[in-house]
PDB file with one MODEL, atoms N, CA, C and O in Angstrom:
MODEL        1
ATOM      1  N   MET A   1     -43.198 132.588 156.526  1.00  0.00           N
ATOM      2  CA  MET A   1     -43.290 132.731 157.961  1.00  0.00           C
ATOM      3  C   MET A   1     -41.914 132.391 158.633  1.00  0.00           C
ATOM      4  O   MET A   1     -41.380 133.077 159.504  1.00  0.00           O
ATOM      5  N   TRP A   2     -41.432 131.256 158.109  1.00  0.00           N
ATOM      6  CA  TRP A   2     -39.933 131.105 158.601  1.00  0.00           C
ATOM      7  C   TRP A   2     -38.790 132.133 158.352  1.00  0.00           C
ATOM      8  O   TRP A   2     -37.952 132.406 159.211  1.00  0.00           O
ATOM      9  N   THR A   3     -38.830 132.799 156.833  1.00  0.00           N
ATOM     10  CA  THR A   3     -37.950 133.482 156.672  1.00  0.00           C
ATOM     11  C   THR A   3     -38.197 135.194 157.592  1.00  0.00           C
ATOM     12  O   THR A   3     -37.313 136.046 157.499  1.00  0.00           O
ATOM     13  N   GLN A   4     -39.265 135.416 158.278  1.00  0.00           N
ATOM     14  CA  GLN A   4     -39.439 136.548 158.957  1.00  0.00           C
ATOM     15  C   GLN A   4     -39.199 136.273 159.990  1.00  0.00           C
ATOM     16  O   GLN A   4     -39.418 137.128 160.849  1.00  0.00           O
ATOM     17  N   HIS A   5     -38.643 134.973 160.399  1.00  0.00           N
ATOM     18  CA  HIS A   5     -38.048 134.603 161.851  1.00  0.00           C
ATOM     19  C   HIS A   5     -39.127 134.758 163.112  1.00  0.00           C
ATOM     20  O   HIS A   5     -38.917 135.009 164.299  1.00  0.00           O
ATOM     21  N   GLU A   6     -40.256 134.533 162.453  1.00  0.00           N
ATOM     22  CA  GLU A   6     -41.282 134.820 163.743  1.00  0.00           C
ATOM     23  C   GLU A   6     -41.492 133.013 164.362  1.00  0.00           C
ATOM     24  O   GLU A   6     -42.543 132.374 164.312  1.00  0.00           O
ATOM     25  N   VAL A   7     -40.725 132.734 164.677  1.00  0.00           N
ATOM     26  CA  VAL A   7     -40.799 131.277 165.065  1.00  0.00           C
ATOM     27  C   VAL A   7     -40.572 131.330 166.639  1.00  0.00           C
ATOM     28  O   VAL A   7     -40.083 132.318 167.186  1.00  0.00           O
ATOM     29  N   GLY A   8     -40.983 130.137 167.350  1.00  0.00           N
ATOM     30  CA  GLY A   8     -41.000 130.119 168.832  1.00  0.00           C
ATOM     31  C   GLY A   8     -40.311 129.134 169.052  1.00  0.00           C
ATOM     32  O   GLY A   8     -40.145 128.463 168.034  1.00  0.00           O
ATOM     33  N   VAL A   9     -39.666 128.609 170.242  1.00  0.00           N
ATOM     34  CA  VAL A   9     -39.493 127.325 170.232  1.00  0.00           C
ATOM     35  C   VAL A   9     -40.715 126.860 171.678  1.00  0.00           C
ATOM     36  O   VAL A   9     -40.916 127.638 172.610  1.00  0.00           O
ATOM     37  N   SER A  10     -41.164 125.945 171.606  1.00  0.00           N
ATOM     38  CA  SER A  10     -42.092 125.244 172.427  1.00  0.00           C
ATOM     39  C   SER A  10     -41.332 124.629 173.344  1.00  0.00           C
ATOM     40  O   SER A  10     -41.702 124.904 174.486  1.00  0.00           O
ATOM     41  N   CYS A  11     -40.129 123.681 173.275  1.00  0.00           N
ATOM     42  CA  CYS A  11     -40.158 122.940 174.384  1.00  0.00           C
ATOM     43  C   CYS A  11     -38.758 121.970 173.778  1.00  0.00           C
ATOM     44  O   CYS A  11     -38.431 121.694 172.623  1.00  0.00           O
ATOM     45  N   THR A  12     -38.268 121.693 174.819  1.00  0.00           N
ATOM     46  CA  THR A  12     -36.726 121.148 174.184  1.00  0.00           C
ATOM     47  C   THR A  12     -36.746 119.606 175.113  1.00  0.00           C
ATOM     48  O   THR A  12     -36.680 119.558 176.341  1.00  0.00           O
ATOM     49  N   ASN A  13     -36.827 118.702 174.420  1.00  0.00           N
ATOM     50  CA  ASN A  13     -36.873 117.211 175.411  1.00  0.00           C
ATOM     51  C   ASN A  13     -35.704 116.189 174.461  1.00  0.00           C
ATOM     52  O   ASN A  13     -35.352 116.542 173.335  1.00  0.00           O
ATOM     53  N   ARG A  14     -35.248 115.036 175.045  1.00  0.00           N
ATOM     54  CA  ARG A  14     -34.794 113.769 174.682  1.00  0.00           C
ATOM     55  C   ARG A  14     -35.445 113.007 173.654  1.00  0.00           C
ATOM     56  O   ARG A  14     -36.646 112.779 173.799  1.00  0.00           O
ATOM     57  N   LYS A  15     -34.833 112.567 172.618  1.00  0.00           N
ATOM     58  CA  LYS A  15     -36.009 111.631 172.004  1.00  0.00           C
ATOM     59  C   LYS A  15     -34.953 110.460 171.864  1.00  0.00           C
ATOM     60  O   LYS A  15     -33.778 110.731 171.617  1.00  0.00           O
ATOM     61  N   ARG A  16     -35.487 108.835 172.063  1.00  0.00           N
ATOM     62  CA  ARG A  16     -34.303 107.939 171.763  1.00  0.00           C
ATOM     63  C   ARG A  16     -35.054 107.259 170.492  1.00  0.00           C
ATOM     64  O   ARG A  16     -36.129 106.670 170.604  1.00  0.00           O
ATOM     65  N   ILE A  17     -34.287 107.430 169.160  1.00  0.00           N
ATOM     66  CA  ILE A  17     -34.569 106.800 168.420  1.00  0.00           C
ATOM     67  C   ILE A  17     -33.913 105.719 167.867  1.00  0.00           C
ATOM     68  O   ILE A  17     -32.694 105.843 167.748  1.00  0.00           O
ATOM     69  N   LEU A  18     -34.558 104.411 167.401  1.00  0.00           N
ATOM     70  CA  LEU A  18     -33.861 103.187 167.025  1.00  0.00           C
ATOM     71  C   LEU A  18     -33.596 103.028 165.331  1.00  0.00           C
ATOM     72  O   LEU A  18     -34.421 102.408 164.660  1.00  0.00           O
ATOM     73  N   HIS A  19     -32.864 103.397 164.950  1.00  0.00           N
ATOM     74  CA  HIS A  19     -32.356 103.503 163.433  1.00  0.00           C
ATOM     75  C   HIS A  19     -31.552 101.877 163.091  1.00  0.00           C
ATOM     76  O   HIS A  19     -30.733 101.256 163.768  1.00  0.00           O
ATOM     77  N   PRO A  20     -32.255 101.516 161.625  1.00  0.00           N
ATOM     78  CA  PRO A  20     -31.923 100.368 161.747  1.00  0.00           C
ATOM     79  C   PRO A  20     -30.182 100.082 160.988  1.00  0.00           C
ATOM     80  O   PRO A  20     -29.764  99.012 160.545  1.00  0.00           O
ATOM     81  N   GLN A  21     -29.585 101.154 161.033  1.00  0.00           N
ATOM     82  CA  GLN A  21     -28.409 100.970 160.464  1.00  0.00           C
ATOM     83  C   GLN A  21     -27.362 101.305 161.455  1.00  0.00           C
ATOM     84  O   GLN A  21     -26.265 100.755 161.549  1.00  0.00           O
ATOM     85  N   VAL A  22     -27.879 102.384 162.271  1.00  0.00           N
ATOM     86  CA  VAL A  22     -26.831 102.901 163.372  1.00  0.00           C
ATOM     87  C   VAL A  22     -27.496 102.587 164.737  1.00  0.00           C
ATOM     88  O   VAL A  22     -27.027 103.080 165.763  1.00  0.00           O
ATOM     89  N   GLY A  23     -28.237 102.031 164.758  1.00  0.00           N
ATOM     90  CA  GLY A  23     -28.702 101.529 166.340  1.00  0.00           C
ATOM     91  C   GLY A  23     -29.255 102.637 167.228  1.00  0.00           C
ATOM     92  O   GLY A  23     -29.368 103.723 166.660  1.00  0.00           O
ATOM     93  N   MET A  24     -29.590 102.586 168.396  1.00  0.00           N
ATOM     94  CA  MET A  24     -30.091 103.602 169.176  1.00  0.00           C
ATOM     95  C   MET A  24     -29.156 104.650 169.120  1.00  0.00           C
ATOM     96  O   MET A  24     -27.933 104.535 169.035  1.00  0.00           O
ATOM     97  N   ILE A  25     -30.120 106.135 169.198  1.00  0.00           N
ATOM     98  CA  ILE A  25     -29.558 107.394 169.252  1.00  0.00           C
ATOM     99  C   ILE A  25     -30.387 107.966 170.176  1.00  0.00           C
ATOM    100  O   ILE A  25     -31.587 107.694 170.185  1.00  0.00           O
ATOM    101  N   SER A  26     -29.700 109.022 171.261  1.00  0.00           N
ATOM    102  CA  SER A  26     -30.259 109.688 172.081  1.00  0.00           C
ATOM    103  C   SER A  26     -30.182 110.950 171.453  1.00  0.00           C
ATOM    104  O   SER A  26     -29.047 111.122 171.009  1.00  0.00           O
ATOM    105  N   LEU A  27     -30.932 111.896 171.242  1.00  0.00           N
ATOM    106  CA  LEU A  27     -30.886 113.112 170.654  1.00  0.00           C
ATOM    107  C   LEU A  27     -32.053 114.388 171.642  1.00  0.00           C
ATOM    108  O   LEU A  27     -33.156 114.283 172.179  1.00  0.00           O
ATOM    109  N   HIS A  28     -31.077 115.486 171.469  1.00  0.00           N
ATOM    110  CA  HIS A  28     -32.183 116.959 171.848  1.00  0.00           C
ATOM    111  C   HIS A  28     -32.997 116.920 170.909  1.00  0.00           C
ATOM    112  O   HIS A  28     -32.566 116.561 169.813  1.00  0.00           O
ATOM    113  N   CYS A  29     -34.150 117.211 171.023  1.00  0.00           N
ATOM    114  CA  CYS A  29     -35.186 117.755 170.068  1.00  0.00           C
ATOM    115  C   CYS A  29     -35.745 118.914 170.678  1.00  0.00           C
ATOM    116  O   CYS A  29     -36.305 119.077 171.762  1.00  0.00           O
ATOM    117  N   GLN A  30     -35.416 119.822 169.569  1.00  0.00           N
ATOM    118  CA  GLN A  30     -36.491 121.245 169.939  1.00  0.00           C
ATOM    119  C   GLN A  30     -37.073 121.336 168.810  1.00  0.00           C
ATOM    120  O   GLN A  30     -36.628 121.264 167.664  1.00  0.00           O
ATOM    121  N   THR A  31     -38.894 121.626 169.525  1.00  0.00           N
ATOM    122  CA  THR A  31     -39.860 121.993 168.134  1.00  0.00           C
ATOM    123  C   THR A  31     -40.220 123.695 168.312  1.00  0.00           C
ATOM    124  O   THR A  31     -40.768 124.425 169.137  1.00  0.00           O
ATOM    125  N   LEU A  32     -39.654 123.791 167.204  1.00  0.00           N
ATOM    126  CA  LEU A  32     -40.241 125.186 166.421  1.00  0.00           C
ATOM    127  C   LEU A  32     -41.505 125.501 165.824  1.00  0.00           C
ATOM    128  O   LEU A  32     -41.960 124.775 164.941  1.00  0.00           O
ATOM    129  N   VAL A  33     -42.208 126.682 166.291  1.00  0.00           N
ATOM    130  CA  VAL A  33     -43.663 126.820 165.745  1.00  0.00           C
ATOM    131  C   VAL A  33     -43.498 127.959 165.657  1.00  0.00           C
ATOM    132  O   VAL A  33     -42.571 128.619 166.127  1.00  0.00           O
ATOM    133  N   ASP A  34     -44.898 128.506 164.689  1.00  0.00           N
ATOM    134  CA  ASP A  34     -44.759 129.631 163.873  1.00  0.00           C
ATOM    135  C   ASP A  34     -45.945 130.341 165.073  1.00  0.00           C
ATOM    136  O   ASP A  34     -46.292 129.657 166.036  1.00  0.00           O
ATOM    137  N   PRO A  35     -46.442 131.648 164.886  1.00  0.00           N
ATOM    138  CA  PRO A  35     -46.981 132.305 166.058  1.00  0.00           C
ATOM    139  C   PRO A  35     -48.281 131.692 165.927  1.00  0.00           C
ATOM    140  O   PRO A  35     -48.867 131.804 167.004  1.00  0.00           O
ATOM    141  N   ASP A  36     -48.988 131.086 165.059  1.00  0.00           N
ATOM    142  CA  ASP A  36     -50.600 130.686 164.748  1.00  0.00           C
ATOM    143  C   ASP A  36     -50.096 129.101 165.200  1.00  0.00           C
ATOM    144  O   ASP A  36     -51.097 128.384 165.213  1.00  0.00           O
ATOM    145  N   GLN A  37     -49.098 128.480 165.502  1.00  0.00           N
ATOM    146  CA  GLN A  37     -48.982 126.988 165.553  1.00  0.00           C
ATOM    147  C   GLN A  37     -49.568 126.217 164.694  1.00  0.00           C
ATOM    148  O   GLN A  37     -50.103 125.156 165.017  1.00  0.00           O
ATOM    149  N   ALA A  38     -49.525 126.708 163.415  1.00  0.00           N
ATOM    150  CA  ALA A  38     -50.077 125.915 161.862  1.00  0.00           C
ATOM    151  C   ALA A  38     -48.709 125.098 161.413  1.00  0.00           C
ATOM    152  O   ALA A  38     -48.861 124.031 160.818  1.00  0.00           O
ATOM    153  N   GLN A  39     -47.793 125.432 161.604  1.00  0.00           N
ATOM    154  CA  GLN A  39     -46.816 124.855 161.432  1.00  0.00           C
ATOM    155  C   GLN A  39     -45.494 124.365 162.313  1.00  0.00           C
ATOM    156  O   GLN A  39     -45.373 124.877 163.426  1.00  0.00           O
ATOM    157  N   SER A  40     -44.584 123.488 161.915  1.00  0.00           N
ATOM    158  CA  SER A  40     -43.599 122.852 163.229  1.00  0.00           C
ATOM    159  C   SER A  40     -42.680 122.559 162.252  1.00  0.00           C
ATOM    160  O   SER A  40     -42.598 122.192 161.080  1.00  0.00           O
ATOM    161  N   LEU A  41     -41.876 122.937 163.418  1.00  0.00           N
ATOM    162  CA  LEU A  41     -40.407 122.114 162.611  1.00  0.00           C
ATOM    163  C   LEU A  41     -39.386 121.532 163.673  1.00  0.00           C
ATOM    164  O   LEU A  41     -38.754 122.318 164.379  1.00  0.00           O
ATOM    165  N   LEU A  42     -39.230 120.267 163.784  1.00  0.00           N
ATOM    166  CA  LEU A  42     -38.165 119.753 164.930  1.00  0.00           C
ATOM    167  C   LEU A  42     -36.955 119.514 164.380  1.00  0.00           C
ATOM    168  O   LEU A  42     -36.552 119.143 163.277  1.00  0.00           O
ATOM    169  N   VAL A  43     -36.358 119.886 165.659  1.00  0.00           N
ATOM    170  CA  VAL A  43     -34.656 120.446 165.307  1.00  0.00           C
ATOM    171  C   VAL A  43     -34.105 119.160 166.200  1.00  0.00           C
ATOM    172  O   VAL A  43     -34.488 118.989 167.357  1.00  0.00           O
ATOM    173  N   PHE A  44     -33.222 118.327 165.580  1.00  0.00           N
ATOM    174  CA  PHE A  44     -32.625 117.398 166.281  1.00  0.00           C
ATOM    175  C   PHE A  44     -31.126 117.078 166.541  1.00  0.00           C
ATOM    176  O   PHE A  44     -30.596 116.354 165.698  1.00  0.00           O
ATOM    177  N   THR A  45     -30.337 117.524 167.617  1.00  0.00           N
ATOM    178  CA  THR A  45     -29.021 117.754 167.846  1.00  0.00           C
ATOM    179  C   THR A  45     -28.615 116.537 168.806  1.00  0.00           C
ATOM    180  O   THR A  45     -29.316 115.756 169.451  1.00  0.00           O
ATOM    181  N   ALA A  46     -27.112 116.671 168.655  1.00  0.00           N
ATOM    182  CA  ALA A  46     -26.489 115.748 169.959  1.00  0.00           C
ATOM    183  C   ALA A  46     -25.162 116.397 170.248  1.00  0.00           C
ATOM    184  O   ALA A  46     -24.486 117.030 169.438  1.00  0.00           O
ATOM    185  N   ILE A  47     -24.886 116.163 171.481  1.00  0.00           N
ATOM    186  CA  ILE A  47     -23.224 116.686 171.664  1.00  0.00           C
ATOM    187  C   ILE A  47     -22.211 116.371 171.142  1.00  0.00           C
ATOM    188  O   ILE A  47     -21.991 115.167 171.015  1.00  0.00           O
ATOM    189  N   PRO A  48     -21.245 117.339 170.659  1.00  0.00           N
ATOM    190  CA  PRO A  48     -20.338 117.038 169.666  1.00  0.00           C
ATOM    191  C   PRO A  48     -19.417 116.196 170.773  1.00  0.00           C
ATOM    192  O   PRO A  48     -19.429 116.349 171.994  1.00  0.00           O
ATOM    193  N   GLY A  49     -18.603 115.248 169.975  1.00  0.00           N
ATOM    194  CA  GLY A  49     -17.837 114.307 170.982  1.00  0.00           C
ATOM    195  C   GLY A  49     -18.575 113.010 171.390  1.00  0.00           C
ATOM    196  O   GLY A  49     -17.936 111.958 171.385  1.00  0.00           O
ATOM    197  N   THR A  50     -19.782 113.017 171.717  1.00  0.00           N
ATOM    198  CA  THR A  50     -20.528 111.557 171.793  1.00  0.00           C
ATOM    199  C   THR A  50     -20.666 110.690 170.598  1.00  0.00           C
ATOM    200  O   THR A  50     -20.677 111.097 169.436  1.00  0.00           O
ATOM    201  N   GLU A  51     -20.766 109.499 170.974  1.00  0.00           N
ATOM    202  CA  GLU A  51     -21.234 108.707 170.368  1.00  0.00           C
ATOM    203  C   GLU A  51     -22.280 108.893 169.485  1.00  0.00           C
ATOM    204  O   GLU A  51     -22.275 108.469 168.329  1.00  0.00           O
ATOM    205  N   ASP A  52     -23.494 109.737 170.183  1.00  0.00           N
ATOM    206  CA  ASP A  52     -24.849 110.144 169.509  1.00  0.00           C
ATOM    207  C   ASP A  52     -24.569 110.991 168.578  1.00  0.00           C
ATOM    208  O   ASP A  52     -25.379 111.025 167.652  1.00  0.00           O
ATOM    209  N   HIS A  53     -23.583 111.762 168.520  1.00  0.00           N
ATOM    210  CA  HIS A  53     -23.104 112.831 167.573  1.00  0.00           C
ATOM    211  C   HIS A  53     -22.452 112.274 166.118  1.00  0.00           C
ATOM    212  O   HIS A  53     -22.553 112.600 164.936  1.00  0.00           O
ATOM    213  N   ASP A  54     -21.762 111.297 166.848  1.00  0.00           N
ATOM    214  CA  ASP A  54     -21.164 110.411 165.723  1.00  0.00           C
ATOM    215  C   ASP A  54     -21.967 109.797 164.862  1.00  0.00           C
ATOM    216  O   ASP A  54     -21.931 109.969 163.643  1.00  0.00           O
ATOM    217  N   LYS A  55     -22.799 108.985 165.518  1.00  0.00           N
ATOM    218  CA  LYS A  55     -24.376 108.094 164.651  1.00  0.00           C
ATOM    219  C   LYS A  55     -24.972 109.497 163.846  1.00  0.00           C
ATOM    220  O   LYS A  55     -25.165 109.460 162.631  1.00  0.00           O
ATOM    221  N   LEU A  56     -25.210 110.589 164.560  1.00  0.00           N
ATOM    222  CA  LEU A  56     -25.929 111.544 163.934  1.00  0.00           C
ATOM    223  C   LEU A  56     -25.084 112.029 162.338  1.00  0.00           C
ATOM    224  O   LEU A  56     -25.663 112.050 161.252  1.00  0.00           O
ATOM    225  N   GLN A  57     -23.774 112.349 162.534  1.00  0.00           N
ATOM    226  CA  GLN A  57     -22.959 112.560 161.799  1.00  0.00           C
ATOM    227  C   GLN A  57     -23.101 110.988 160.701  1.00  0.00           C
ATOM    228  O   GLN A  57     -23.371 111.275 159.535  1.00  0.00           O
ATOM    229  N   LEU A  58     -22.996 109.938 160.893  1.00  0.00           N
ATOM    230  CA  LEU A  58     -23.223 109.058 159.923  1.00  0.00           C
ATOM    231  C   LEU A  58     -24.033 109.201 159.051  1.00  0.00           C
ATOM    232  O   LEU A  58     -23.853 109.129 157.836  1.00  0.00           O
ATOM    233  N   LEU A  59     -25.571 109.548 159.988  1.00  0.00           N
ATOM    234  CA  LEU A  59     -26.519 109.407 159.040  1.00  0.00           C
ATOM    235  C   LEU A  59     -26.786 110.440 158.105  1.00  0.00           C
ATOM    236  O   LEU A  59     -27.626 110.265 157.222  1.00  0.00           O
ATOM    237  N   SER A  60     -25.999 111.757 158.239  1.00  0.00           N
ATOM    238  CA  SER A  60     -26.134 112.323 157.257  1.00  0.00           C
ATOM    239  C   SER A  60     -25.130 112.319 155.915  1.00  0.00           C
ATOM    240  O   SER A  60     -25.071 113.158 155.016  1.00  0.00           O
ATOM    241  N   VAL A  61     -24.462 111.247 156.067  1.00  0.00           N
ATOM    242  CA  VAL A  61     -23.218 110.931 155.024  1.00  0.00           C
ATOM    243  C   VAL A  61     -24.137 109.902 154.334  1.00  0.00           C
ATOM    244  O   VAL A  61     -24.255 110.001 153.113  1.00  0.00           O
ATOM    245  N   ILE A  62     -24.888 108.800 155.069  1.00  0.00           N
ATOM    246  CA  ILE A  62     -25.509 107.701 154.483  1.00  0.00           C
ATOM    247  C   ILE A  62     -26.849 108.119 153.939  1.00  0.00           C
ATOM    248  O   ILE A  62     -27.192 107.674 152.844  1.00  0.00           O
ATOM    249  N   GLY A  63     -27.545 108.839 154.528  1.00  0.00           N
ATOM    250  CA  GLY A  63     -28.648 109.195 153.835  1.00  0.00           C
ATOM    251  C   GLY A  63     -29.795 108.066 154.102  1.00  0.00           C
ATOM    252  O   GLY A  63     -30.159 107.357 155.040  1.00  0.00           O
ATOM    253  N   SER A  64     -30.155 108.301 152.753  1.00  0.00           N
ATOM    254  CA  SER A  64     -31.195 106.962 152.638  1.00  0.00           C
ATOM    255  C   SER A  64     -31.053 105.616 152.258  1.00  0.00           C
ATOM    256  O   SER A  64     -31.837 104.676 152.125  1.00  0.00           O
ATOM    257  N   ARG A  65     -29.448 105.828 152.073  1.00  0.00           N
ATOM    258  CA  ARG A  65     -29.222 104.430 151.332  1.00  0.00           C
ATOM    259  C   ARG A  65     -29.324 103.018 152.381  1.00  0.00           C
ATOM    260  O   ARG A  65     -29.801 103.054 153.515  1.00  0.00           O
ATOM    261  N   ARG A  66     -28.979 102.271 151.974  1.00  0.00           N
ATOM    262  CA  ARG A  66     -29.251 100.880 152.867  1.00  0.00           C
ATOM    263  C   ARG A  66     -27.872 100.522 153.010  1.00  0.00           C
ATOM    264  O   ARG A  66     -27.139 100.436 152.025  1.00  0.00           O
ATOM    265  N   ILE A  67     -27.385 100.263 154.434  1.00  0.00           N
ATOM    266  CA  ILE A  67     -25.882  99.464 154.400  1.00  0.00           C
ATOM    267  C   ILE A  67     -26.097  98.063 155.101  1.00  0.00           C
ATOM    268  O   ILE A  67     -26.263  97.960 156.316  1.00  0.00           O
ATOM    269  N   ASP A  68     -26.081  97.050 154.268  1.00  0.00           N
ATOM    270  CA  ASP A  68     -26.233  95.591 154.915  1.00  0.00           C
ATOM    271  C   ASP A  68     -24.906  95.461 155.560  1.00  0.00           C
ATOM    272  O   ASP A  68     -23.924  96.126 155.229  1.00  0.00           O
ATOM    273  N   THR A  69     -24.934  94.398 156.677  1.00  0.00           N
ATOM    274  CA  THR A  69     -23.698  93.955 157.343  1.00  0.00           C
ATOM    275  C   THR A  69     -23.510  92.669 156.690  1.00  0.00           C
ATOM    276  O   THR A  69     -24.483  91.937 156.511  1.00  0.00           O
ATOM    277  N   PRO A  70     -22.215  92.294 156.278  1.00  0.00           N
ATOM    278  CA  PRO A  70     -22.204  91.235 156.021  1.00  0.00           C
ATOM    279  C   PRO A  70     -22.409  90.287 156.470  1.00  0.00           C
ATOM    280  O   PRO A  70     -22.009  90.457 157.622  1.00  0.00           O
ATOM    281  N   THR A  71     -22.971  88.786 156.371  1.00  0.00           N
ATOM    282  CA  THR A  71     -22.655  87.918 157.065  1.00  0.00           C
ATOM    283  C   THR A  71     -21.821  86.748 157.076  1.00  0.00           C
ATOM    284  O   THR A  71     -21.350  86.122 156.127  1.00  0.00           O
ATOM    285  N   GLY A  72     -21.727  86.572 158.244  1.00  0.00           N
ATOM    286  CA  GLY A  72     -20.425  85.062 158.324  1.00  0.00           C
ATOM    287  C   GLY A  72     -20.468  84.225 157.432  1.00  0.00           C
ATOM    288  O   GLY A  72     -21.570  83.692 157.301  1.00  0.00           O
ATOM    289  N   GLY A  73     -19.596  83.865 156.686  1.00  0.00           N
ATOM    290  CA  GLY A  73     -19.269  82.470 155.783  1.00  0.00           C
ATOM    291  C   GLY A  73     -19.149  82.849 154.658  1.00  0.00           C
ATOM    292  O   GLY A  73     -18.902  82.046 153.759  1.00  0.00           O
TER     293      GLY A  73
ENDMDL
END
């Protein structure tokens, strides 16, 4: 279904996500659905040049790795 491009955009919203390593991220969220609405795909984007965009790019680098901040002392 996805390869045939029979996909529609149902809506665009803003979502706020609190990530443990990068903090709060405010993103645009588009929900793409197939014609039968049996499958959906969430696409999160941020405006280039914003702090949210920088955080999203950082997440693409660190992936699922845990980055602990050092404690003082």
